[in-house]
PDB file of N, CA and C in Angstrom:
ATOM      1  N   UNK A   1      24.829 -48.351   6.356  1.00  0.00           N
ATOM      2  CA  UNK A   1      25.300 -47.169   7.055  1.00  0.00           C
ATOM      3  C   UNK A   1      25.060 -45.962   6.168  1.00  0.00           C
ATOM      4  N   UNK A   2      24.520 -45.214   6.815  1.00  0.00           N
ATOM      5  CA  UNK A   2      23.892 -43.699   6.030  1.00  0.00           C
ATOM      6  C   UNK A   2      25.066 -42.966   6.149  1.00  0.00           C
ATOM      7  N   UNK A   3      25.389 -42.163   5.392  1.00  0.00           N
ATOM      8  CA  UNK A   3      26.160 -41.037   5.403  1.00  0.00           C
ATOM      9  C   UNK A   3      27.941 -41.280   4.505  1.00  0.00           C
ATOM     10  N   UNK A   4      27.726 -42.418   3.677  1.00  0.00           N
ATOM     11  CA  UNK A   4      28.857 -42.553   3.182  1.00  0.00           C
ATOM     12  C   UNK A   4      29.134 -41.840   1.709  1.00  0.00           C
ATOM     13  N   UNK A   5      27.915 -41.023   1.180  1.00  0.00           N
ATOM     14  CA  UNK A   5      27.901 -40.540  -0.376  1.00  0.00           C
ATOM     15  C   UNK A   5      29.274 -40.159  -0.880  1.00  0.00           C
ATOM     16  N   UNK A   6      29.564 -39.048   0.213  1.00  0.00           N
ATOM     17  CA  UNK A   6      31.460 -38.712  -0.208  1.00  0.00           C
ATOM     18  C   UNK A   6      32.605 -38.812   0.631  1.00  0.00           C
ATOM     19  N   UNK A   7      31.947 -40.531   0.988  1.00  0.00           N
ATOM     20  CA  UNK A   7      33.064 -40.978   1.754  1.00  0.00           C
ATOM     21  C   UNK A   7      34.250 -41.432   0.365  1.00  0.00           C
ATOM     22  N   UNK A   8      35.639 -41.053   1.378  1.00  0.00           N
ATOM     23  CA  UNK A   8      37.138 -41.348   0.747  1.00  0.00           C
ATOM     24  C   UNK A   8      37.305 -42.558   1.017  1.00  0.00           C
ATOM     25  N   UNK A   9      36.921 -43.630  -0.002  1.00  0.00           N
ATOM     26  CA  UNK A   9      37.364 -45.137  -0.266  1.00  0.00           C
ATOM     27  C   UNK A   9      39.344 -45.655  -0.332  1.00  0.00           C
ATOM     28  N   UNK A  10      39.960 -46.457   0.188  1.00  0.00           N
ATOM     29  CA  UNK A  10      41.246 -46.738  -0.097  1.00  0.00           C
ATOM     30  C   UNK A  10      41.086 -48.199   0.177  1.00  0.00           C
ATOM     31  N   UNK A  11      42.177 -48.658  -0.843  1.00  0.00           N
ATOM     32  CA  UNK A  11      42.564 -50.117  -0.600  1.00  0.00           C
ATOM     33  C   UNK A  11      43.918 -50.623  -0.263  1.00  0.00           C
ATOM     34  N   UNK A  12      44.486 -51.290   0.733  1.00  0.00           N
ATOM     35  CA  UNK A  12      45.432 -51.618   1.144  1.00  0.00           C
ATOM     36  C   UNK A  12      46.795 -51.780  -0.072  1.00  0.00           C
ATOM     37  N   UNK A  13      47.500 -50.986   0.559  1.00  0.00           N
ATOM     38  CA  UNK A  13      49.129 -50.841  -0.570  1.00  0.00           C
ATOM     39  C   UNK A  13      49.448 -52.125  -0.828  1.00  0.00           C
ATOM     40  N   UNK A  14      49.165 -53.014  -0.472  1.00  0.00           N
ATOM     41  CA  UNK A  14      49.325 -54.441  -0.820  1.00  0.00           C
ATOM     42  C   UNK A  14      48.139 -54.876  -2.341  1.00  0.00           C
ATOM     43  N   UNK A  15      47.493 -54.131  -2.205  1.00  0.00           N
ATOM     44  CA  UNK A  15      46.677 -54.990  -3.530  1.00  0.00           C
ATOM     45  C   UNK A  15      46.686 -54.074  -4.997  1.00  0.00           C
ATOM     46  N   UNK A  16      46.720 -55.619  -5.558  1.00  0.00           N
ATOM     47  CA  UNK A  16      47.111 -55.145  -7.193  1.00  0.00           C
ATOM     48  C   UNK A  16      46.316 -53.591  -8.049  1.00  0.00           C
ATOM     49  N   UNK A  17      47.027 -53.011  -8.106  1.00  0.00           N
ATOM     50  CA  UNK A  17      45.766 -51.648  -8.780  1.00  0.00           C
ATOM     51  C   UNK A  17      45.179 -51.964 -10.041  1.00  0.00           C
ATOM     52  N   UNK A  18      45.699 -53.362 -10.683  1.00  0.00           N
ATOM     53  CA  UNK A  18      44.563 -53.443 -12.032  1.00  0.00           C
ATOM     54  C   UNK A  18      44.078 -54.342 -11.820  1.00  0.00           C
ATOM     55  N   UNK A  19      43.506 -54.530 -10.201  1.00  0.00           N
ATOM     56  CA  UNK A  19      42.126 -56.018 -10.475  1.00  0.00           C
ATOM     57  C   UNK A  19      41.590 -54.804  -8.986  1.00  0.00           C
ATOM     58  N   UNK A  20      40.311 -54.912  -9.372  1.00  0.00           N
ATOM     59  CA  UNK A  20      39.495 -54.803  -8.588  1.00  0.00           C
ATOM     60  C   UNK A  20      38.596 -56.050  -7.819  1.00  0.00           C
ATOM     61  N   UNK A  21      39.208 -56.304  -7.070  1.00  0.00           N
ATOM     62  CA  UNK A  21      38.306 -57.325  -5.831  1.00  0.00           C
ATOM     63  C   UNK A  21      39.038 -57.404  -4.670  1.00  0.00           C
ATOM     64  N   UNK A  22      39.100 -56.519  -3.467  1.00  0.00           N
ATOM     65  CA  UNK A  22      39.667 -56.225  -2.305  1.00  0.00           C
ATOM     66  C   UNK A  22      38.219 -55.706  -1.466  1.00  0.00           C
ATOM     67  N   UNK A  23      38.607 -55.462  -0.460  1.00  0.00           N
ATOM     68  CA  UNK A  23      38.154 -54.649   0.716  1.00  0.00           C
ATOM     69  C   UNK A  23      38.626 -52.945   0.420  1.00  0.00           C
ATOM     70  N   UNK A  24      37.598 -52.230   0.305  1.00  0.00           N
ATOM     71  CA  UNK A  24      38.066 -50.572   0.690  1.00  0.00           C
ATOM     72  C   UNK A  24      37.567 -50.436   2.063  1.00  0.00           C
ATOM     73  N   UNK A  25      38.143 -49.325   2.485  1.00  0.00           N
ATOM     74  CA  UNK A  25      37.832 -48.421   3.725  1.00  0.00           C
ATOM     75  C   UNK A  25      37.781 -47.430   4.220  1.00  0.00           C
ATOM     76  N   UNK A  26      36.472 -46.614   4.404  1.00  0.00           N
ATOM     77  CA  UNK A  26      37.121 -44.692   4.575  1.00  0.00           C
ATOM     78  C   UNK A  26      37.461 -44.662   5.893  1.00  0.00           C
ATOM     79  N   UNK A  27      38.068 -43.768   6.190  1.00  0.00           N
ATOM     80  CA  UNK A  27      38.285 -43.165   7.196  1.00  0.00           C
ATOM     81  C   UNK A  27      37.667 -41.760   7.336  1.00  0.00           C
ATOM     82  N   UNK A  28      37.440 -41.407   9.091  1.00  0.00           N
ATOM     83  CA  UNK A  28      37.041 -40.507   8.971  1.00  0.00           C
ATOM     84  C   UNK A  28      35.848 -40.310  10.350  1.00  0.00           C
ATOM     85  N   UNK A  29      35.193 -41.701  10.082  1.00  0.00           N
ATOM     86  CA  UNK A  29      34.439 -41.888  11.202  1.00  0.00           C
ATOM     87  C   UNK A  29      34.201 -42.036  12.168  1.00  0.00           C
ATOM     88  N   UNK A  30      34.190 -41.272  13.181  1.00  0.00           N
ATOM     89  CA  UNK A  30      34.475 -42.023  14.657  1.00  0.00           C
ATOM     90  C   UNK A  30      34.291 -42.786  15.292  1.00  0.00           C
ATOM     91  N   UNK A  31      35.011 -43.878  15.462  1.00  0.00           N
ATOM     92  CA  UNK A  31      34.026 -45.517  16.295  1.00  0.00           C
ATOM     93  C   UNK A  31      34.098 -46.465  15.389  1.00  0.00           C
ATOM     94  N   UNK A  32      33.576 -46.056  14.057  1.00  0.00           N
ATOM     95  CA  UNK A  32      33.725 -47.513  13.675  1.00  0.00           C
ATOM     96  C   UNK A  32      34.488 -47.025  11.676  1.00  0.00           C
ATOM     97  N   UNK A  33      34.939 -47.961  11.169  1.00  0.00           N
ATOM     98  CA  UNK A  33      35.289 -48.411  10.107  1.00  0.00           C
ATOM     99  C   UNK A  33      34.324 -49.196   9.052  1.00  0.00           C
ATOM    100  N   UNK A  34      34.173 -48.157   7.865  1.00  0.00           N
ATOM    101  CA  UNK A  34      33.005 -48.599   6.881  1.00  0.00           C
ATOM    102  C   UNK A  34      33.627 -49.492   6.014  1.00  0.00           C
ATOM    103  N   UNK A  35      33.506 -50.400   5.713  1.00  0.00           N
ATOM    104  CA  UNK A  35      34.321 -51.411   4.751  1.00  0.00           C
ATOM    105  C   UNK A  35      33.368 -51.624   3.728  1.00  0.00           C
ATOM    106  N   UNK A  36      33.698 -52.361   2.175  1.00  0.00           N
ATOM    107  CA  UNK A  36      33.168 -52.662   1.601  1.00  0.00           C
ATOM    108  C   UNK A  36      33.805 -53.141   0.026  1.00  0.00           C
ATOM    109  N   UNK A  37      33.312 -53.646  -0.332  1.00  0.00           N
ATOM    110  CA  UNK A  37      33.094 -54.895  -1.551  1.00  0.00           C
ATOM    111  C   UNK A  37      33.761 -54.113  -2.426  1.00  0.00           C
ATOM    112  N   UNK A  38      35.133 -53.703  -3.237  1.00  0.00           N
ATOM    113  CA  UNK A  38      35.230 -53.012  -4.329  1.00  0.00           C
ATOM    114  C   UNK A  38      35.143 -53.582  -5.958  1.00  0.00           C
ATOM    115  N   UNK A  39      34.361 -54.661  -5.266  1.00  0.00           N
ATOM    116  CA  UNK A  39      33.429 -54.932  -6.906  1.00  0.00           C
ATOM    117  C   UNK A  39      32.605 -54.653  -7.148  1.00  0.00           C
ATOM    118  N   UNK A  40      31.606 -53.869  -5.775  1.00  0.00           N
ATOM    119  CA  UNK A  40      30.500 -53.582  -6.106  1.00  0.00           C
ATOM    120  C   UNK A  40      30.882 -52.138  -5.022  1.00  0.00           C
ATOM    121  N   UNK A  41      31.166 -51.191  -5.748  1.00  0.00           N
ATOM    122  CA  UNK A  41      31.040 -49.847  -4.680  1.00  0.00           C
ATOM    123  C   UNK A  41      29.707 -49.198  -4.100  1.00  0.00           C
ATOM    124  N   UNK A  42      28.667 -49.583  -5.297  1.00  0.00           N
ATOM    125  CA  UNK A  42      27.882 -48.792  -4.996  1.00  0.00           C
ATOM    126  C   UNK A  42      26.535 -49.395  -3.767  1.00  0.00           C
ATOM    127  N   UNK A  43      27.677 -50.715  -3.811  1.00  0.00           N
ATOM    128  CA  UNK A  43      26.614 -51.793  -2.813  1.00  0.00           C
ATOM    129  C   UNK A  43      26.387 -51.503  -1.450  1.00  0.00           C
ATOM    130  N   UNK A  44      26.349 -52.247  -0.869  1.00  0.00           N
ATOM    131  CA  UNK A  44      26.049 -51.532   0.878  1.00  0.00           C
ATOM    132  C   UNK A  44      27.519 -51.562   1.513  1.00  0.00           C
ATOM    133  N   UNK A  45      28.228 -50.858   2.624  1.00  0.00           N
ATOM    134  CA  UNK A  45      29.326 -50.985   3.322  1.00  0.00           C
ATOM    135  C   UNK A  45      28.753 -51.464   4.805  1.00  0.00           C
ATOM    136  N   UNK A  46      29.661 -51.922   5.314  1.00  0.00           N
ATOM    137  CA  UNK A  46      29.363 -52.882   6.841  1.00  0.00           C
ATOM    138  C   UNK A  46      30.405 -51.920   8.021  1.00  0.00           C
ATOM    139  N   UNK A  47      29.631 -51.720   8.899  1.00  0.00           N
ATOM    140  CA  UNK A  47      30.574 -50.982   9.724  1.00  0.00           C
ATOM    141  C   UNK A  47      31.308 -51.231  11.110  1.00  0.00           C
ATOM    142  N   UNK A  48      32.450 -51.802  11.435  1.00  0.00           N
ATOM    143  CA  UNK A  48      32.854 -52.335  12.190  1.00  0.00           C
ATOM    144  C   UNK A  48      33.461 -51.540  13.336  1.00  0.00           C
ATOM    145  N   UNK A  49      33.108 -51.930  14.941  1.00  0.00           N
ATOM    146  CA  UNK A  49      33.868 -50.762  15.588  1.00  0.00           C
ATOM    147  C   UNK A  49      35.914 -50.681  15.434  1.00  0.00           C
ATOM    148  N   UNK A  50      36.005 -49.605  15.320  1.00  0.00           N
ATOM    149  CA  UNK A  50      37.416 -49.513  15.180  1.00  0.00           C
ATOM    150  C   UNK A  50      38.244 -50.263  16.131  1.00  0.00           C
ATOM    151  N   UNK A  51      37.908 -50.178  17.827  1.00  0.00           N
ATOM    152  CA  UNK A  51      38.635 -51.254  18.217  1.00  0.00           C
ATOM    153  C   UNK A  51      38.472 -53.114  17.756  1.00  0.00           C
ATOM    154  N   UNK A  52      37.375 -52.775  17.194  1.00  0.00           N
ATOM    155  CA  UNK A  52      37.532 -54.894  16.661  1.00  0.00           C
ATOM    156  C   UNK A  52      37.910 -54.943  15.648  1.00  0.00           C
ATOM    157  N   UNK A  53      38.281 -54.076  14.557  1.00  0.00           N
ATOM    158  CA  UNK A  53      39.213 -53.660  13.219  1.00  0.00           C
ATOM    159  C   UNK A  53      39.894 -53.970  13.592  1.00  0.00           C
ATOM    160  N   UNK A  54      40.899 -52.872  14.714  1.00  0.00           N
ATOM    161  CA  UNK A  54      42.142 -52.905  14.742  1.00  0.00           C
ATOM    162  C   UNK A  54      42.207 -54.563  15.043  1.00  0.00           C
ATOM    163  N   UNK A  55      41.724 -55.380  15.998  1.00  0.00           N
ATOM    164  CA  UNK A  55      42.302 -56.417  16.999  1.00  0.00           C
ATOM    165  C   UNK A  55      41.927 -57.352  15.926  1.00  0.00           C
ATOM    166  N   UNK A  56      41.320 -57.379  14.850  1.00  0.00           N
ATOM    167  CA  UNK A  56      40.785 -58.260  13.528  1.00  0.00           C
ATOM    168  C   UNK A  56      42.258 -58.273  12.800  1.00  0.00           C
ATOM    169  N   UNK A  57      42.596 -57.121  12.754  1.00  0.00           N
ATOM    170  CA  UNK A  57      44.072 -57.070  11.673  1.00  0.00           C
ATOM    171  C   UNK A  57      45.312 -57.653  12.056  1.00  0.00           C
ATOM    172  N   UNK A  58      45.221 -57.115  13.907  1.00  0.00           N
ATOM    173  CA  UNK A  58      46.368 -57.355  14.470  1.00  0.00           C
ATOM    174  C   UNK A  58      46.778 -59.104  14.272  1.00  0.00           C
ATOM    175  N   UNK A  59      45.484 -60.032  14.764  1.00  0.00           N
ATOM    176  CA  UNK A  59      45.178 -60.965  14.901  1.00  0.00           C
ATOM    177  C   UNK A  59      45.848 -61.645  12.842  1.00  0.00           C
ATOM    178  N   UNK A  60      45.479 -60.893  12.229  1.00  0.00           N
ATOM    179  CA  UNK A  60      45.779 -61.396  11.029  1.00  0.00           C
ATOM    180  C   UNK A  60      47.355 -61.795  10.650  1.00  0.00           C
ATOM    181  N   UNK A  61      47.918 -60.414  11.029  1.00  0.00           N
ATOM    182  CA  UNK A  61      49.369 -60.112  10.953  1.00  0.00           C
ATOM    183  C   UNK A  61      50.449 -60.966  11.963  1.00  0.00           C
ATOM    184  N   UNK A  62      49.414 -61.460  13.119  1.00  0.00           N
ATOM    185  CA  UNK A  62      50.122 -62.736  13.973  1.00  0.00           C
ATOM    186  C   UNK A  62      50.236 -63.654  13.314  1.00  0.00           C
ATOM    187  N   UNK A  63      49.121 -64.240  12.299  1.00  0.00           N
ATOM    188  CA  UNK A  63      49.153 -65.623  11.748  1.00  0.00           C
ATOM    189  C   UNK A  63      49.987 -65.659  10.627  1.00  0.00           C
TER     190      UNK A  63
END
């Protein structure tokens, strides 16, 4: 996905701030959600539409 150079990366308030290996995510985009590897930032991000995010998480938080 093109256009992420000064995208705002965050990682869920749940994960430890002195290990890096989570999921980040900017916001910002309309439609979909850029995710990506925060062991490797500078690697590629995958972009998911925001409604199958949301129903991906919801689905998580059921189990």
């Amino acid at each position: 996905m093109s256009g992420l150079r000064n995208a705002v990366w965050r990682k869920s308030s749940y994960s430890d701030g002195g290990v890096n290996n989570c999921l980040e995510v900017a916001d910002g985009y309309p439609g979909v959600l850029p995710v990506r590897d925060s062991k490797q930032p500078a690697g590629p991000a995958l972009a998911f539409p925001t409604d199958g995010w949301t129903h991906f998480i919801t689905h998580l938080r059921s189990s």
